[in-house]
Short mmCIF file of C-alpha atoms in Angstrom, two decimals:
data_model
loop_
_atom_site.label_atom_id
_atom_site.label_comp_id
_atom_site.label_asym_id
_atom_site.label_seq_id
_atom_site.Cartn_x
_atom_site.Cartn_y
_atom_site.Cartn_z
CA ASP A 8 -10.66 -15.98 7.09
CA ALA A 9 -11.83 -12.53 6.11
CA MET A 10 -9.82 -11.32 3.19
CA VAL A 11 -9.32 -9.30 0.02
CA ILE A 12 -9.31 -11.38 -3.14
CA GLN A 13 -8.07 -10.30 -6.55
CA ASN A 14 -8.63 -12.05 -9.84
CA PRO A 15 -6.87 -12.89 -11.96
CA ARG A 16 -3.44 -12.93 -10.29
CA TYR A 17 -1.75 -12.56 -13.67
CA GLN A 18 -3.27 -10.91 -16.73
CA VAL A 19 -1.76 -10.54 -20.18
CA THR A 20 -3.46 -8.20 -22.61
CA GLN A 21 -2.61 -6.69 -25.96
CA PHE A 22 -1.87 -3.05 -26.56
CA GLY A 23 -5.20 -1.23 -26.81
CA LYS A 24 -7.36 -4.22 -25.82
CA PRO A 25 -9.68 -3.42 -22.89
CA VAL A 26 -9.10 -5.34 -19.70
CA THR A 27 -10.99 -5.66 -16.39
CA LEU A 28 -9.45 -6.56 -13.06
CA SER A 29 -11.59 -7.79 -10.19
CA CYS A 30 -11.47 -7.32 -6.43
CA SER A 31 -13.75 -8.80 -3.80
CA GLN A 32 -13.72 -8.58 -0.02
CA THR A 33 -15.25 -10.52 2.83
CA LEU A 34 -14.36 -7.87 5.44
CA ASN A 35 -17.54 -5.85 4.84
CA HIS A 36 -15.44 -2.69 4.71
CA ASN A 37 -16.91 0.59 3.51
CA VAL A 38 -13.90 1.78 1.53
CA MET A 39 -12.23 0.12 -1.42
CA TYR A 40 -9.08 1.43 -3.14
CA TRP A 41 -7.18 0.73 -6.34
CA TYR A 42 -3.42 1.30 -6.45
CA GLN A 43 -0.90 0.95 -9.26
CA GLN A 44 2.58 -0.22 -8.30
CA LYS A 45 5.40 -0.37 -10.82
CA SER A 46 8.61 -2.23 -10.17
CA SER A 47 10.56 -0.81 -7.20
CA GLN A 48 8.14 2.11 -6.93
CA ALA A 49 5.68 3.21 -4.29
CA PRO A 50 2.04 2.18 -4.62
CA LYS A 51 0.16 5.04 -6.31
CA LEU A 52 -3.50 5.58 -5.52
CA LEU A 53 -5.72 5.68 -8.61
CA PHE A 54 -9.14 6.10 -6.96
CA HIS A 55 -11.28 4.91 -4.10
CA TYR A 56 -14.91 4.30 -3.23
CA TYR A 57 -16.41 5.28 0.10
CA ASP A 58 -19.57 3.23 -0.06
CA LYS A 59 -20.95 4.25 -3.46
CA ASP A 60 -19.16 7.59 -3.50
CA PHE A 61 -16.41 7.53 -6.16
CA ASN A 62 -13.24 9.56 -5.54
CA ASN A 63 -10.81 9.96 -8.41
CA GLU A 64 -7.23 11.13 -7.95
CA ALA A 65 -6.47 14.24 -10.01
CA ASP A 66 -3.61 12.61 -11.91
CA THR A 67 -5.33 9.31 -12.72
CA PRO A 68 -5.55 8.98 -16.52
CA ASP A 69 -9.01 8.87 -18.09
CA ASN A 70 -8.04 5.48 -19.47
CA PHE A 71 -8.69 4.05 -16.01
CA GLN A 72 -12.26 3.57 -14.80
CA SER A 73 -13.79 1.79 -11.85
CA ARG A 74 -17.10 0.27 -10.83
CA ARG A 75 -18.41 -0.85 -7.46
CA PRO A 76 -21.70 -2.67 -8.02
CA ASN A 77 -22.07 -3.67 -4.36
CA THR A 78 -20.20 -3.59 -1.05
CA SER A 79 -18.18 -6.71 -1.79
CA PHE A 80 -16.95 -6.14 -5.33
CA CYS A 81 -14.93 -3.50 -7.13
CA PHE A 82 -13.61 -3.56 -10.69
CA LEU A 83 -10.80 -1.72 -12.44
CA ASP A 84 -11.32 -1.19 -16.18
CA ILE A 85 -8.46 -0.13 -18.40
CA ARG A 86 -10.06 0.98 -21.63
CA SER A 87 -7.02 1.05 -23.93
CA PRO A 88 -3.95 -0.33 -22.18
CA GLY A 89 -0.60 1.05 -23.21
CA LEU A 90 2.83 -0.41 -22.56
CA GLY A 91 3.24 2.05 -19.70
CA ASP A 92 0.25 0.53 -17.89
CA ALA A 93 2.12 -2.71 -17.22
CA ALA A 94 2.27 -2.91 -13.43
CA MET A 95 0.98 -4.63 -10.32
CA TYR A 96 -2.53 -3.47 -9.50
CA LEU A 97 -3.41 -3.64 -5.83
CA CYS A 98 -6.86 -3.52 -4.30
CA ALA A 99 -7.21 -2.49 -0.68
CA THR A 100 -10.06 -2.01 1.77
CA SER A 101 -10.58 -0.18 5.04
CA ARG A 102 -13.45 0.04 7.48
CA GLY A 103 -13.49 3.82 7.20
CA ARG A 104 -11.44 6.73 5.90
CA GLY A 105 -8.94 8.60 8.01
CA ARG A 106 -5.91 7.93 10.09
CA ARG A 107 -7.55 5.45 12.46
CA TYR A 108 -8.27 2.96 9.70
CA GLU A 109 -5.51 0.76 8.34
CA GLN A 110 -5.82 -0.57 4.83
CA TYR A 111 -5.89 -4.27 4.03
CA PHE A 112 -4.42 -5.25 0.69
CA GLY A 113 -5.14 -8.07 -1.70
CA PRO A 114 -2.35 -10.08 -3.34
CA GLY A 115 -2.44 -7.96 -6.50
CA THR A 116 -2.88 -8.59 -10.21
CA ARG A 117 0.25 -8.46 -12.34
CA LEU A 118 -0.70 -6.90 -15.69
CA THR A 119 1.47 -7.43 -18.76
CA VAL A 120 0.78 -5.49 -21.96
CA THR A 121 2.17 -6.95 -25.19
CA GLU B 23 3.47 18.39 -2.02
CA ASP B 24 3.86 15.64 0.57
CA GLN B 25 7.10 13.70 0.31
CA VAL B 26 8.14 10.42 1.90
CA THR B 27 11.72 9.19 1.57
CA GLN B 28 12.95 5.83 2.77
CA SER B 29 16.54 4.80 3.29
CA PRO B 30 18.47 2.76 2.57
CA GLU B 31 16.92 1.44 -0.65
CA ALA B 32 18.28 -2.01 0.13
CA LEU B 33 19.89 -3.57 3.20
CA ARG B 34 21.54 -6.94 3.62
CA LEU B 35 22.08 -8.22 7.16
CA GLN B 36 23.37 -11.40 8.66
CA GLU B 37 20.88 -13.33 10.73
CA GLY B 38 20.90 -11.84 14.23
CA GLU B 39 22.42 -8.52 13.12
CA SER B 40 20.17 -5.72 14.37
CA SER B 41 19.63 -2.52 12.34
CA SER B 42 17.18 0.28 11.60
CA LEU B 43 15.26 1.45 8.54
CA ASN B 44 14.49 5.13 8.10
CA CYS B 45 11.41 6.95 6.80
CA SER B 46 11.69 10.72 6.60
CA TYR B 47 8.75 12.88 5.62
CA THR B 48 7.92 16.42 4.56
CA VAL B 49 4.19 16.83 4.83
CA SER B 50 1.48 19.36 5.63
CA GLY B 51 0.17 18.20 8.95
CA LEU B 52 0.98 14.58 9.74
CA ARG B 53 -2.02 12.71 11.09
CA GLY B 54 -0.61 9.22 11.01
CA LEU B 55 2.39 7.22 9.80
CA PHE B 56 1.92 3.63 8.72
CA TRP B 57 4.42 0.81 8.28
CA TYR B 58 3.70 -2.09 5.94
CA ARG B 59 5.60 -5.21 4.97
CA GLN B 60 5.49 -6.40 1.35
CA ASP B 61 6.72 -9.81 0.23
CA PRO B 62 7.66 -10.30 -3.45
CA GLY B 63 4.59 -10.60 -5.67
CA LYS B 64 2.18 -9.90 -2.82
CA GLY B 65 0.21 -6.99 -1.44
CA PRO B 66 1.44 -4.94 1.53
CA GLU B 67 0.64 -6.25 5.01
CA PHE B 68 -0.14 -3.76 7.77
CA LEU B 69 2.33 -3.60 10.67
CA PHE B 70 1.91 -0.38 12.71
CA THR B 71 0.34 3.05 12.88
CA LEU B 72 2.02 5.89 14.78
CA TYR B 73 0.17 9.13 15.47
CA SER B 74 2.42 11.49 17.39
CA ALA B 75 6.09 12.20 18.03
CA GLY B 76 7.50 10.04 20.79
CA GLU B 77 5.13 7.17 20.15
CA GLU B 78 6.55 3.65 19.87
CA LYS B 79 5.01 0.32 18.89
CA GLU B 80 6.44 -3.19 18.91
CA LYS B 81 5.64 -6.48 17.28
CA GLU B 82 7.93 -9.48 17.72
CA ARG B 83 11.37 -8.36 16.45
CA LEU B 84 10.12 -5.05 15.06
CA LYS B 85 9.83 -1.71 16.85
CA ALA B 86 8.62 1.47 15.19
CA THR B 87 9.33 4.96 16.53
CA LEU B 88 8.26 8.42 15.42
CA THR B 89 9.76 11.91 15.65
CA LYS B 90 8.55 15.16 14.11
CA LYS B 91 10.59 14.55 10.97
CA GLU B 92 11.09 10.81 10.63
CA SER B 93 10.21 7.32 11.71
CA PHE B 94 12.49 4.38 12.33
CA LEU B 95 11.74 0.70 12.05
CA HIS B 96 14.17 -1.10 14.30
CA ILE B 97 14.69 -4.79 13.71
CA THR B 98 16.30 -6.78 16.51
CA ALA B 99 18.06 -10.09 15.89
CA PRO B 100 16.38 -10.59 12.51
CA LYS B 101 15.65 -13.98 10.99
CA PRO B 102 15.55 -14.93 7.30
CA GLU B 103 11.74 -14.80 7.37
CA ASP B 104 11.98 -11.07 8.08
CA SER B 105 13.27 -10.58 4.53
CA ALA B 106 10.79 -8.34 2.68
CA THR B 107 10.30 -4.79 1.46
CA TYR B 108 9.20 -2.44 4.24
CA LEU B 109 7.03 0.48 3.16
CA CYS B 110 6.09 3.53 5.14
CA ALA B 111 3.12 5.74 4.30
CA VAL B 112 1.75 9.00 5.69
CA HIS B 113 -1.77 10.23 6.20
CA THR B 114 -1.97 14.02 6.25
CA ASN B 115 -4.41 16.85 6.83
CA PHE B 116 -4.74 17.72 3.18
CA GLY B 117 -4.32 14.36 1.51
CA ASN B 118 -7.97 13.78 0.71
CA GLU B 119 -7.92 10.89 3.16
CA LYS B 120 -5.28 9.03 1.19
CA LEU B 121 -1.96 7.45 2.05
CA THR B 122 1.25 8.63 0.40
CA PHE B 123 3.77 5.80 0.27
CA GLY B 124 7.55 5.76 0.16
CA THR B 125 9.39 3.48 -2.25
CA GLY B 126 10.42 1.10 0.51
CA THR B 127 13.53 -0.57 1.88
CA ARG B 128 14.28 -4.03 0.54
CA LEU B 129 15.61 -6.03 3.50
CA THR B 130 17.47 -9.30 3.03
CA ILE B 131 18.49 -11.43 6.01
CA ILE B 132 21.24 -13.90 5.23
CA PRO B 133 21.22 -17.18 7.22
#
């Protein structure tokens, strides 16, 4: 089945220790998104790629970076995680941008910062 | 700034007891309203998109409707497997092609 895969599902890192989260997709979608979702809160968009074009949200901290080396893979790098970065990180894809394109989400990576 | 408010925050129903979830929005030019289902510890799963007031869509026990100010997700004769958090999200004219999500309604169906 075509899908969005995230690894690892659970990640524990130490305060200030860089961490990378991975997302891959077999849907061959053009757009890939990274969201942060804290407990009982709405998913918050961090950034997205339309093909190789990177689009950062204005309020995404500089501590968060992303790479998309090819169509299938996208990475979220947190350079110096703080306690406030503990959250579920969701990767999503869509065939295009705009209202006609629903987003398909992966299962998420639960990040714990100690 | 676009705002999406969902109510109630949590809802407990007996199996078979029909009800509705509300999503109200204040946005600059709605272009689409999306409903997602999210199970604990998982990513959201797409349910419906509504584009204009008066539009309705159905899937099994779920029916989504849209007015100019709000959307309802009606659930008819729910079963325990319908228990989940239901999220709505809006796509607007000036949102840089992004979705703005509400915080969701946590629905529990008691057998």
